[in-house]
């Protein structure tokens, strides 16, 4: 028995040592990986980083879409590899272009698309980008701190314990001040130090940069909270609506769609301005569910055009509650120095709000005056029509969700939508209808996916490149200098 007890203790000790070594090794690997990632991000062009990010994200998404099987095993409904990759790219770049009807995808595939839209959305990627900018600044601050430590050991500087407005005692500076330095003597035994002391100047600079670092850290948490709160409220609202309104619940039941998956998918897609909906008809099947449409309208605006204004409001509101007040003042006054493009000044935020609502009003007026009695709005009462027109107008600039078959709208409205789109990853399409074929095909079937679904493989590949280019359009600023990768 003693031998067994001794053997048990030795085995326990050995396991403890192995676990300790494994923990240390794991921590070391994570530390090395973090250092490597930080080094690569600091040495690499930001455009190249995002290209790698979206290409990798699309490839991973394609892999999962390939692993998970579609809802039906019929060969005629099984998407090809190119169509799966096209869908993955469209989801990751939030372009909302489809070559496959959405009801073909199974629940795991819909969850995969949901994740792609979330991590590919502008708010999420900009938050990650802000973290990398902050990491670079942290490295610079560490270098400044290290240089100060070296200077303090070789050239110590004696200053008063109390420093006010950059003034220090003249008697303590006489011994160390260079002969040619300019100092303003105020006649009371003290002098105001000009920027002759590089060490002191660097110290003040480091303090300013440290405030910038803390402010960016605070901003990152504000963005994360904004992202979580808006999505949670949206998902709860849509889920509750579907649970209460029998017509909406019946649509999902007849189509065999999971209600919670539908809610999460639709809210994330709308917020990310992707425009995908798990139903083949997009939101056409819910065109009379005005409550759901009204819930999704704020998601479109909060995730795209009004995001900078709402972000500034959130920062200001937290400051009113005395939370991180110093960082809040810095963020509100030094918007350009922060380096986060979506944080705008007060004036620009006001102009943006006016522009957004101005465009919406123009579209509503034109739509109502020209297509109020169009075929797409037949069977809807006045309230349902107005909510539908509002929903359509808001989505025409970015999200791309629709409550009406665009192909039956007047040419003037289509031109208006084209003007409001230009390059915004909207993904509006007039669909594919056999009735509009110039040369009718014998076995033609009407499809709810976009017209691109009938394009050749070469055409789809070109559009894949266009979707990547459109997602990276912000790098076209300043004459496209960011595209110079080498």
Short mmCIF file of C-alpha atoms in Angstrom, two decimals:
data_model
loop_
_atom_site.label_atom_id
_atom_site.label_comp_id
_atom_site.label_asym_id
_atom_site.label_seq_id
_atom_site.Cartn_x
_atom_site.Cartn_y
_atom_site.Cartn_z
CA UNK A 1 0.00 0.00 0.00
CA UNK A 2 2.87 2.36 0.80
CA UNK A 3 4.33 1.71 -2.62
CA UNK A 4 1.01 2.57 -4.29
CA UNK A 5 0.76 5.75 -2.20
CA UNK A 6 4.33 6.73 -3.11
CA UNK A 7 3.64 6.01 -6.77
CA UNK A 8 0.46 8.09 -6.64
CA UNK A 9 2.30 11.06 -5.15
CA UNK A 10 5.05 10.83 -7.75
CA UNK A 11 2.47 10.62 -10.52
CA UNK A 12 0.59 13.61 -9.11
CA UNK A 13 3.83 15.59 -8.87
CA UNK A 14 4.74 14.66 -12.43
CA UNK A 15 1.33 15.72 -13.70
CA UNK A 16 1.60 18.99 -11.81
CA UNK A 17 5.01 19.70 -13.32
CA UNK A 18 3.80 18.81 -16.82
CA UNK A 19 0.73 21.03 -16.46
CA UNK A 20 2.90 23.89 -15.24
CA UNK A 21 5.28 23.49 -18.16
CA UNK A 22 2.37 23.27 -20.59
CA UNK A 23 0.85 26.44 -19.16
CA UNK A 24 4.14 28.31 -19.45
CA UNK A 25 4.65 27.05 -22.98
CA UNK A 26 1.12 28.09 -23.96
CA UNK A 27 1.58 31.55 -22.48
CA UNK A 28 4.91 31.87 -24.29
CA UNK A 29 3.34 30.85 -27.59
CA UNK A 30 0.50 33.33 -27.17
CA UNK A 31 2.99 36.04 -26.23
CA UNK A 32 5.15 35.31 -29.27
CA UNK A 33 2.10 35.22 -31.51
CA UNK A 34 0.91 38.55 -30.12
CA UNK A 35 4.35 40.10 -30.62
CA UNK A 36 4.49 38.75 -34.17
CA UNK A 37 1.03 40.11 -35.00
CA UNK A 38 1.90 43.50 -33.52
CA UNK A 39 5.15 43.62 -35.50
CA UNK A 40 3.42 42.68 -38.77
CA UNK A 41 0.64 45.22 -38.21
CA UNK A 42 3.16 47.96 -37.50
CA UNK A 43 5.28 47.18 -40.54
CA UNK A 44 2.50 46.43 -43.03
CA UNK A 45 0.42 48.72 -45.20
CA UNK A 46 -3.12 49.02 -43.67
CA UNK A 47 -4.65 48.35 -47.07
CA UNK A 48 -2.71 45.10 -47.40
CA UNK A 49 -3.86 44.08 -43.92
CA UNK A 50 -7.51 44.57 -44.87
CA UNK A 51 -7.07 42.77 -48.18
CA UNK A 52 -5.64 39.78 -46.33
CA UNK A 53 -8.43 40.05 -43.74
CA UNK A 54 -11.32 40.01 -46.22
CA UNK A 55 -9.78 37.38 -48.49
CA UNK A 56 -9.08 35.12 -45.50
CA UNK A 57 -12.53 35.73 -44.04
CA UNK A 58 -14.20 34.91 -47.36
CA UNK A 59 -12.12 31.75 -47.75
CA UNK A 60 -12.93 30.53 -44.24
CA UNK A 61 -16.60 31.30 -44.80
CA UNK A 62 -16.55 29.34 -48.05
CA UNK A 63 -15.05 26.38 -46.21
CA UNK A 64 -17.85 26.31 -43.64
CA UNK A 65 -20.55 26.81 -46.27
CA UNK A 66 -19.05 23.85 -48.11
CA UNK A 67 -18.92 21.66 -44.99
CA UNK A 68 -22.52 22.35 -43.97
CA UNK A 69 -25.04 20.81 -46.31
CA UNK A 70 -27.95 22.79 -47.82
CA UNK A 71 -31.57 22.23 -46.82
CA UNK A 72 -32.22 19.94 -49.77
CA UNK A 73 -30.02 17.24 -51.28
CA UNK A 74 -31.49 17.67 -54.76
CA UNK A 75 -28.69 18.26 -57.31
CA UNK A 76 -30.70 21.03 -58.97
CA UNK A 77 -30.73 23.03 -55.70
CA UNK A 78 -27.18 22.29 -54.53
CA UNK A 79 -25.04 25.43 -54.95
CA UNK A 80 -21.82 25.14 -56.90
CA UNK A 81 -18.46 25.98 -55.31
CA UNK A 82 -18.20 29.28 -57.17
CA UNK A 83 -21.66 30.30 -55.98
CA UNK A 84 -20.76 29.41 -52.39
CA UNK A 85 -17.57 31.45 -52.59
CA UNK A 86 -19.51 34.31 -54.21
CA UNK A 87 -22.00 34.21 -51.32
CA UNK A 88 -19.17 34.18 -48.78
CA UNK A 89 -17.48 37.19 -50.41
CA UNK A 90 -20.78 39.03 -50.66
CA UNK A 91 -21.45 38.39 -46.95
CA UNK A 92 -17.95 39.35 -45.77
CA UNK A 93 -17.91 42.52 -47.86
CA UNK A 94 -21.59 43.23 -47.00
CA UNK A 95 -22.41 43.67 -50.69
CA UNK A 96 -25.75 41.76 -50.60
CA UNK A 97 -25.36 40.30 -54.08
CA UNK A 98 -26.68 36.76 -54.38
CA UNK A 99 -26.44 34.00 -56.95
CA UNK A 100 -28.37 31.47 -54.84
CA UNK A 101 -31.85 31.70 -53.37
CA UNK A 102 -31.54 32.16 -49.62
CA UNK A 103 -33.98 29.40 -48.65
CA UNK A 104 -31.57 26.85 -50.12
CA UNK A 105 -29.22 27.40 -47.18
CA UNK A 106 -29.61 25.31 -44.05
CA UNK A 107 -29.67 26.77 -40.53
CA UNK A 108 -25.89 26.19 -39.94
CA UNK A 109 -25.14 27.87 -43.27
CA UNK A 110 -27.33 30.84 -42.31
CA UNK A 111 -25.43 31.12 -39.02
CA UNK A 112 -22.15 31.10 -40.97
CA UNK A 113 -23.38 33.92 -43.21
CA UNK A 114 -24.52 35.82 -40.11
CA UNK A 115 -21.03 35.65 -38.59
CA UNK A 116 -19.46 36.76 -41.87
CA UNK A 117 -21.73 39.79 -42.05
CA UNK A 118 -21.04 40.73 -38.43
CA UNK A 119 -17.23 40.57 -38.59
CA UNK A 120 -17.22 42.11 -42.07
CA UNK A 121 -19.39 45.09 -41.17
CA UNK A 122 -17.86 48.54 -41.09
CA UNK A 123 -18.51 49.19 -37.40
CA UNK A 124 -16.79 45.97 -36.31
CA UNK A 125 -13.81 46.31 -38.66
CA UNK A 126 -13.33 49.97 -37.73
CA UNK A 127 -13.33 48.98 -34.05
CA UNK A 128 -10.62 46.40 -34.73
CA UNK A 129 -8.69 49.00 -36.74
CA UNK A 130 -8.90 51.42 -33.82
CA UNK A 131 -7.39 48.74 -31.58
CA UNK A 132 -4.44 48.34 -33.94
CA UNK A 133 -3.88 52.11 -34.07
CA UNK A 134 -3.90 52.15 -30.29
CA UNK A 135 -1.40 49.27 -30.25
CA UNK A 136 0.97 51.27 -32.44
CA UNK A 137 0.62 54.27 -30.14
CA UNK A 138 1.32 52.05 -27.13
CA UNK A 139 4.55 50.91 -28.75
CA UNK A 140 5.60 54.52 -29.31
CA UNK A 141 4.82 55.39 -25.69
CA UNK A 142 6.89 52.42 -24.52
CA UNK A 143 9.83 53.68 -26.59
CA UNK A 144 9.50 57.17 -25.08
CA UNK A 145 9.35 55.72 -21.58
CA UNK A 146 12.44 53.60 -22.26
CA UNK A 147 14.37 56.59 -23.59
CA UNK A 148 13.41 58.62 -20.51
CA UNK A 149 14.62 55.81 -18.28
CA UNK A 150 18.00 55.80 -20.03
CA UNK A 151 18.30 59.60 -19.85
CA UNK A 152 17.37 59.68 -16.18
CA UNK A 153 20.27 57.34 -15.33
CA UNK A 154 22.85 59.31 -17.33
CA UNK A 155 21.67 62.95 -17.10
CA UNK A 156 19.46 63.48 -14.08
CA UNK A 157 17.50 66.71 -14.01
CA UNK A 158 16.69 68.36 -10.70
CA UNK A 159 13.36 70.15 -10.66
CA UNK A 160 11.07 71.51 -7.98
CA UNK A 161 8.54 69.15 -6.50
CA UNK A 162 5.80 71.62 -7.48
CA UNK A 163 5.61 72.66 -11.12
CA UNK A 164 2.99 75.13 -12.25
CA UNK A 165 2.47 76.08 -15.89
CA UNK A 166 5.89 74.72 -16.82
CA UNK A 167 7.82 76.97 -14.41
CA UNK A 168 10.70 75.70 -12.27
CA UNK A 169 13.14 77.35 -9.93
CA UNK A 170 15.93 79.33 -11.61
CA UNK A 171 18.47 78.42 -8.99
CA UNK A 172 18.10 74.75 -9.79
CA UNK A 173 18.37 75.30 -13.51
CA UNK A 174 21.46 77.48 -13.59
CA UNK A 175 23.77 74.54 -13.22
CA UNK A 176 22.25 72.50 -16.03
CA UNK A 177 20.88 75.10 -18.48
CA UNK A 178 22.91 75.56 -21.70
CA UNK A 179 24.37 78.98 -22.30
CA UNK A 180 22.38 79.82 -25.43
CA UNK A 181 18.96 78.85 -24.14
CA UNK A 182 16.19 81.42 -24.14
CA UNK A 183 14.45 81.81 -20.80
CA UNK A 184 11.85 84.44 -19.96
CA UNK A 185 12.67 85.96 -16.58
CA UNK A 186 9.64 87.37 -14.80
CA UNK A 187 11.73 89.09 -12.08
CA UNK A 188 10.50 87.04 -9.16
CA UNK A 189 13.28 84.48 -8.95
CA UNK A 190 11.58 82.04 -11.31
CA UNK A 191 11.77 81.55 -15.05
CA UNK A 192 9.48 80.06 -17.67
CA UNK A 193 11.38 77.31 -19.42
CA UNK A 194 11.40 77.48 -23.21
CA UNK A 195 11.64 74.23 -25.12
CA UNK A 196 15.38 73.83 -24.78
CA UNK A 197 15.26 70.78 -22.63
CA UNK A 198 14.46 67.89 -24.97
CA UNK A 199 13.91 65.55 -22.09
CA UNK A 200 11.31 67.79 -20.44
CA UNK A 201 9.61 68.43 -23.77
CA UNK A 202 9.44 64.72 -24.52
CA UNK A 203 7.93 64.13 -21.11
CA UNK A 204 5.13 66.61 -21.78
CA UNK A 205 4.64 65.08 -25.25
CA UNK A 206 4.39 61.63 -23.73
CA UNK A 207 1.72 62.91 -21.33
CA UNK A 208 -0.32 64.25 -24.25
CA UNK A 209 0.09 61.00 -26.18
CA UNK A 210 -0.84 59.06 -23.07
CA UNK A 211 -4.13 60.98 -22.90
CA UNK A 212 -4.69 60.19 -26.54
CA UNK A 213 -4.03 56.52 -25.84
CA UNK A 214 -6.46 56.44 -22.92
CA UNK A 215 -9.08 58.29 -24.97
CA UNK A 216 -8.78 55.80 -27.82
CA UNK A 217 -9.12 52.96 -25.33
CA UNK A 218 -12.27 54.56 -23.94
CA UNK A 219 -13.61 55.05 -27.47
CA UNK A 220 -13.05 51.37 -28.20
CA UNK A 221 -15.22 50.38 -25.25
CA UNK A 222 -17.90 52.87 -26.32
CA UNK A 223 -18.00 51.34 -29.82
CA UNK A 224 -18.20 47.83 -28.39
CA UNK A 225 -21.05 48.82 -26.10
CA UNK A 226 -22.83 50.56 -28.98
CA UNK A 227 -22.46 47.46 -31.12
CA UNK A 228 -23.82 45.12 -28.44
CA UNK A 229 -26.70 47.31 -27.24
CA UNK A 230 -28.05 48.11 -30.72
CA UNK A 231 -27.95 44.46 -31.78
CA UNK A 232 -29.52 43.16 -28.57
CA UNK A 233 -32.37 45.68 -28.75
CA UNK A 234 -32.92 44.88 -32.43
CA UNK A 235 -32.95 41.11 -31.97
CA UNK A 236 -35.27 41.30 -28.96
CA UNK A 237 -37.63 43.64 -30.81
CA UNK A 238 -37.87 41.51 -33.97
CA UNK A 239 -38.17 38.27 -31.97
CA UNK A 240 -40.96 39.71 -29.83
CA UNK A 241 -42.78 41.01 -32.92
CA UNK A 242 -42.64 37.60 -34.60
CA UNK A 243 -43.88 35.95 -31.42
CA UNK A 244 -46.83 38.32 -31.09
CA UNK A 245 -47.86 38.88 -34.72
CA UNK A 246 -49.27 35.64 -36.13
CA UNK A 247 -48.87 36.61 -39.80
CA UNK A 248 -45.11 37.02 -39.46
CA UNK A 249 -44.83 33.83 -37.40
CA UNK A 250 -46.80 31.90 -40.03
CA UNK A 251 -44.46 33.02 -42.83
CA UNK A 252 -41.43 31.59 -41.05
CA UNK A 253 -43.31 28.43 -40.11
CA UNK A 254 -44.37 27.78 -43.69
CA UNK A 255 -40.82 28.31 -44.91
CA UNK A 256 -39.29 26.14 -42.20
CA UNK A 257 -37.07 28.93 -40.83
CA UNK A 258 -35.91 29.13 -37.22
CA UNK A 259 -37.41 32.28 -35.66
CA UNK A 260 -34.40 33.19 -33.55
CA UNK A 261 -31.99 32.58 -36.42
CA UNK A 262 -34.16 34.77 -38.64
CA UNK A 263 -34.17 37.58 -36.05
CA UNK A 264 -30.41 37.53 -35.48
CA UNK A 265 -29.63 37.12 -39.19
CA UNK A 266 -31.91 39.97 -40.28
CA UNK A 267 -30.82 42.44 -37.58
CA UNK A 268 -27.10 41.83 -38.15
CA UNK A 269 -27.55 42.00 -41.92
CA UNK A 270 -29.50 45.24 -41.67
CA UNK A 271 -27.07 46.88 -39.24
CA UNK A 272 -24.07 45.83 -41.34
CA UNK A 273 -25.82 47.17 -44.49
CA UNK A 274 -25.66 43.79 -46.18
CA UNK A 275 -29.31 43.42 -47.05
CA UNK A 276 -29.51 39.63 -46.95
CA UNK A 277 -32.74 38.13 -45.57
CA UNK A 278 -33.27 34.36 -45.03
CA UNK A 279 -36.39 34.42 -47.22
CA UNK A 280 -36.20 34.18 -51.02
CA UNK A 281 -38.41 37.24 -51.45
CA UNK A 282 -36.29 39.40 -49.13
CA UNK A 283 -38.72 41.63 -47.19
CA UNK A 284 -41.46 41.49 -49.85
CA UNK A 285 -43.22 38.77 -47.90
CA UNK A 286 -43.28 41.11 -44.85
CA UNK A 287 -44.35 44.25 -46.72
CA UNK A 288 -47.57 44.50 -44.68
CA UNK A 289 -45.77 43.94 -41.35
CA UNK A 290 -45.19 47.65 -40.78
CA UNK A 291 -44.04 47.15 -37.19
CA UNK A 292 -41.13 44.97 -38.25
CA UNK A 293 -40.16 47.39 -41.01
CA UNK A 294 -40.15 50.28 -38.54
CA UNK A 295 -37.88 48.27 -36.22
CA UNK A 296 -35.39 47.67 -39.02
CA UNK A 297 -35.26 51.28 -40.27
CA UNK A 298 -33.19 52.48 -37.25
CA UNK A 299 -30.85 49.50 -37.70
CA UNK A 300 -30.06 50.69 -41.23
CA UNK A 301 -29.29 54.22 -40.07
CA UNK A 302 -27.49 53.36 -36.82
CA UNK A 303 -25.16 50.96 -38.60
CA UNK A 304 -24.23 53.22 -41.47
CA UNK A 305 -25.09 56.82 -42.29
CA UNK A 306 -25.94 57.99 -38.77
CA UNK A 307 -23.29 55.93 -37.00
CA UNK A 308 -20.77 58.82 -36.66
CA UNK A 309 -23.44 61.11 -35.22
CA UNK A 310 -24.73 58.49 -32.79
CA UNK A 311 -21.20 57.60 -31.72
CA UNK A 312 -20.43 61.23 -30.89
CA UNK A 313 -23.71 61.46 -28.98
CA UNK A 314 -22.83 58.34 -26.94
CA UNK A 315 -19.42 59.77 -26.04
CA UNK A 316 -21.01 63.08 -25.03
CA UNK A 317 -23.73 61.34 -23.01
CA UNK A 318 -21.22 59.26 -21.02
CA UNK A 319 -19.29 62.44 -20.27
CA UNK A 320 -22.44 64.01 -18.81
CA UNK A 321 -22.52 61.22 -16.26
CA UNK A 322 -18.93 62.10 -15.23
CA UNK A 323 -17.62 58.86 -16.70
CA UNK A 324 -14.11 59.27 -18.16
CA UNK A 325 -14.68 63.01 -18.35
CA UNK A 326 -11.11 63.86 -19.34
CA UNK A 327 -11.09 61.30 -22.14
CA UNK A 328 -14.53 62.46 -23.25
CA UNK A 329 -13.38 66.08 -23.61
CA UNK A 330 -10.40 64.95 -25.64
CA UNK A 331 -12.52 62.81 -27.96
CA UNK A 332 -15.05 65.57 -28.58
CA UNK A 333 -12.50 68.32 -29.17
CA UNK A 334 -9.62 66.45 -30.84
CA UNK A 335 -11.53 64.34 -33.34
CA UNK A 336 -8.82 64.56 -36.01
CA UNK A 337 -6.00 63.67 -33.62
CA UNK A 338 -7.84 60.54 -32.47
CA UNK A 339 -7.47 59.08 -35.96
CA UNK A 340 -10.89 57.37 -36.05
CA UNK A 341 -12.59 58.49 -39.24
CA UNK A 342 -16.10 57.84 -37.96
CA UNK A 343 -15.72 60.23 -35.04
CA UNK A 344 -16.72 63.56 -36.58
CA UNK A 345 -16.71 67.07 -35.20
CA UNK A 346 -19.90 68.69 -34.00
CA UNK A 347 -20.36 70.73 -37.19
CA UNK A 348 -19.84 67.78 -39.52
CA UNK A 349 -22.21 65.65 -37.46
CA UNK A 350 -24.94 68.26 -37.82
CA UNK A 351 -24.35 68.46 -41.58
CA UNK A 352 -24.44 64.68 -41.85
CA UNK A 353 -27.77 64.42 -40.03
CA UNK A 354 -29.27 67.10 -42.26
CA UNK A 355 -27.96 65.37 -45.39
CA UNK A 356 -29.23 61.92 -44.41
CA UNK A 357 -32.75 63.03 -43.59
CA UNK A 358 -32.78 65.40 -46.55
CA UNK A 359 -32.09 62.55 -48.97
CA UNK A 360 -34.72 60.38 -47.28
CA UNK A 361 -37.36 63.10 -47.58
CA UNK A 362 -36.53 63.67 -51.25
CA UNK A 363 -36.87 59.97 -52.02
CA UNK A 364 -40.16 59.64 -50.13
CA UNK A 365 -41.65 62.62 -51.96
CA UNK A 366 -40.55 61.40 -55.39
CA UNK A 367 -41.60 57.79 -54.71
CA UNK A 368 -45.04 58.77 -53.40
CA UNK A 369 -45.68 61.17 -56.26
CA UNK A 370 -44.70 58.76 -59.03
CA UNK A 371 -45.29 55.19 -57.80
CA UNK A 372 -47.93 55.46 -55.07
CA UNK A 373 -50.34 53.36 -57.12
CA UNK A 374 -47.73 51.04 -58.63
CA UNK A 375 -48.25 47.31 -58.87
CA UNK A 376 -45.70 46.67 -56.13
CA UNK A 377 -47.85 48.49 -53.54
CA UNK A 378 -51.18 46.95 -54.53
CA UNK A 379 -53.22 45.61 -51.61
CA UNK A 380 -51.60 47.87 -49.00
CA UNK A 381 -53.44 50.57 -47.07
CA UNK A 382 -52.18 54.14 -46.74
CA UNK A 383 -50.23 53.49 -43.54
CA UNK A 384 -48.61 50.33 -44.91
CA UNK A 385 -47.71 52.12 -48.13
CA UNK A 386 -46.05 55.03 -46.32
CA UNK A 387 -44.04 52.74 -44.04
CA UNK A 388 -43.05 50.65 -47.07
CA UNK A 389 -41.92 53.73 -49.00
CA UNK A 390 -39.93 54.91 -45.96
CA UNK A 391 -38.30 51.50 -45.60
CA UNK A 392 -37.47 51.38 -49.32
CA UNK A 393 -36.04 54.91 -49.33
CA UNK A 394 -33.80 54.30 -46.31
CA UNK A 395 -32.49 51.05 -47.79
CA UNK A 396 -31.74 52.53 -51.20
CA UNK A 397 -28.55 54.22 -50.01
CA UNK A 398 -26.85 51.29 -48.33
CA UNK A 399 -28.63 48.21 -47.01
CA UNK A 400 -30.42 46.97 -50.10
CA UNK A 401 -33.41 45.29 -48.48
CA UNK A 402 -36.65 45.65 -50.42
CA UNK A 403 -40.39 45.27 -49.95
CA UNK A 404 -41.22 45.42 -53.64
CA UNK A 405 -40.03 43.80 -56.86
CA UNK A 406 -37.79 46.54 -58.23
CA UNK A 407 -38.36 45.47 -61.81
CA UNK A 408 -41.96 46.71 -61.75
CA UNK A 409 -41.11 50.21 -60.50
CA UNK A 410 -41.01 53.15 -62.89
CA UNK A 411 -37.79 54.01 -64.67
CA UNK A 412 -37.60 57.37 -62.85
CA UNK A 413 -37.56 55.66 -59.45
CA UNK A 414 -34.91 53.19 -60.61
CA UNK A 415 -32.75 56.10 -61.79
CA UNK A 416 -33.25 57.79 -58.40
CA UNK A 417 -32.15 54.62 -56.63
CA UNK A 418 -29.08 54.35 -58.87
CA UNK A 419 -28.11 57.90 -57.95
CA UNK A 420 -28.55 57.17 -54.24
CA UNK A 421 -26.54 53.93 -54.55
CA UNK A 422 -23.16 54.92 -57.08
CA UNK A 423 -20.84 52.67 -55.31
CA UNK A 424 -22.29 51.86 -51.80
CA UNK A 425 -22.29 48.05 -51.72
CA UNK A 426 -26.09 48.05 -51.81
CA UNK A 427 -26.75 45.06 -54.03
CA UNK A 428 -30.15 46.08 -55.35
CA UNK A 429 -31.20 43.92 -58.28
CA UNK A 430 -34.23 43.69 -60.55
CA UNK A 431 -34.07 39.90 -60.23
CA UNK A 432 -34.45 37.32 -62.97
CA UNK A 433 -37.83 36.91 -64.67
CA UNK A 434 -38.54 34.63 -67.62
CA UNK A 435 -41.27 36.98 -68.82
CA UNK A 436 -38.69 39.65 -69.66
CA UNK A 437 -36.46 37.46 -71.82
CA UNK A 438 -35.90 38.72 -75.34
CA UNK A 439 -35.37 35.13 -76.49
CA UNK A 440 -37.52 32.90 -74.24
CA UNK A 441 -35.98 29.67 -72.99
CA UNK A 442 -38.05 26.49 -72.90
CA UNK A 443 -37.02 25.41 -69.37
CA UNK A 444 -36.73 28.88 -67.83
CA UNK A 445 -37.66 29.33 -64.14
CA UNK A 446 -38.25 32.59 -62.31
CA UNK A 447 -35.68 33.06 -59.53
CA UNK A 448 -35.52 35.38 -56.56
CA UNK A 449 -31.76 35.76 -56.59
CA UNK A 450 -30.14 38.70 -58.36
CA UNK A 451 -29.58 38.93 -62.07
CA UNK A 452 -25.95 38.04 -61.42
CA UNK A 453 -27.13 34.50 -60.71
CA UNK A 454 -27.47 34.00 -64.47
CA UNK A 455 -24.05 35.45 -65.30
CA UNK A 456 -21.18 33.36 -66.57
CA UNK A 457 -18.44 32.16 -64.23
CA UNK A 458 -16.07 34.77 -65.63
CA UNK A 459 -18.60 37.51 -64.92
CA UNK A 460 -19.07 36.32 -61.34
CA UNK A 461 -15.31 36.34 -60.77
CA UNK A 462 -15.15 39.92 -62.01
CA UNK A 463 -17.92 40.89 -59.59
CA UNK A 464 -16.06 39.19 -56.75
CA UNK A 465 -13.13 41.51 -57.44
CA UNK A 466 -15.50 44.46 -57.64
CA UNK A 467 -16.98 43.57 -54.24
CA UNK A 468 -13.53 43.50 -52.67
CA UNK A 469 -12.66 46.81 -54.32
CA UNK A 470 -15.92 48.38 -53.19
CA UNK A 471 -15.40 47.27 -49.59
CA UNK A 472 -11.98 48.94 -49.60
CA UNK A 473 -13.19 52.13 -51.24
CA UNK A 474 -12.18 54.25 -48.23
CA UNK A 475 -8.56 53.79 -49.29
CA UNK A 476 -9.33 55.74 -52.47
CA UNK A 477 -9.18 58.93 -50.45
CA UNK A 478 -6.24 61.29 -50.94
CA UNK A 479 -5.80 60.27 -54.53
CA UNK A 480 -5.66 56.57 -53.77
CA UNK A 481 -2.20 56.78 -52.19
CA UNK A 482 -2.98 53.79 -49.96
CA UNK A 483 -3.11 51.54 -53.02
CA UNK A 484 0.63 51.94 -53.46
CA UNK A 485 1.50 48.77 -51.57
CA UNK A 486 5.21 48.76 -52.33
#
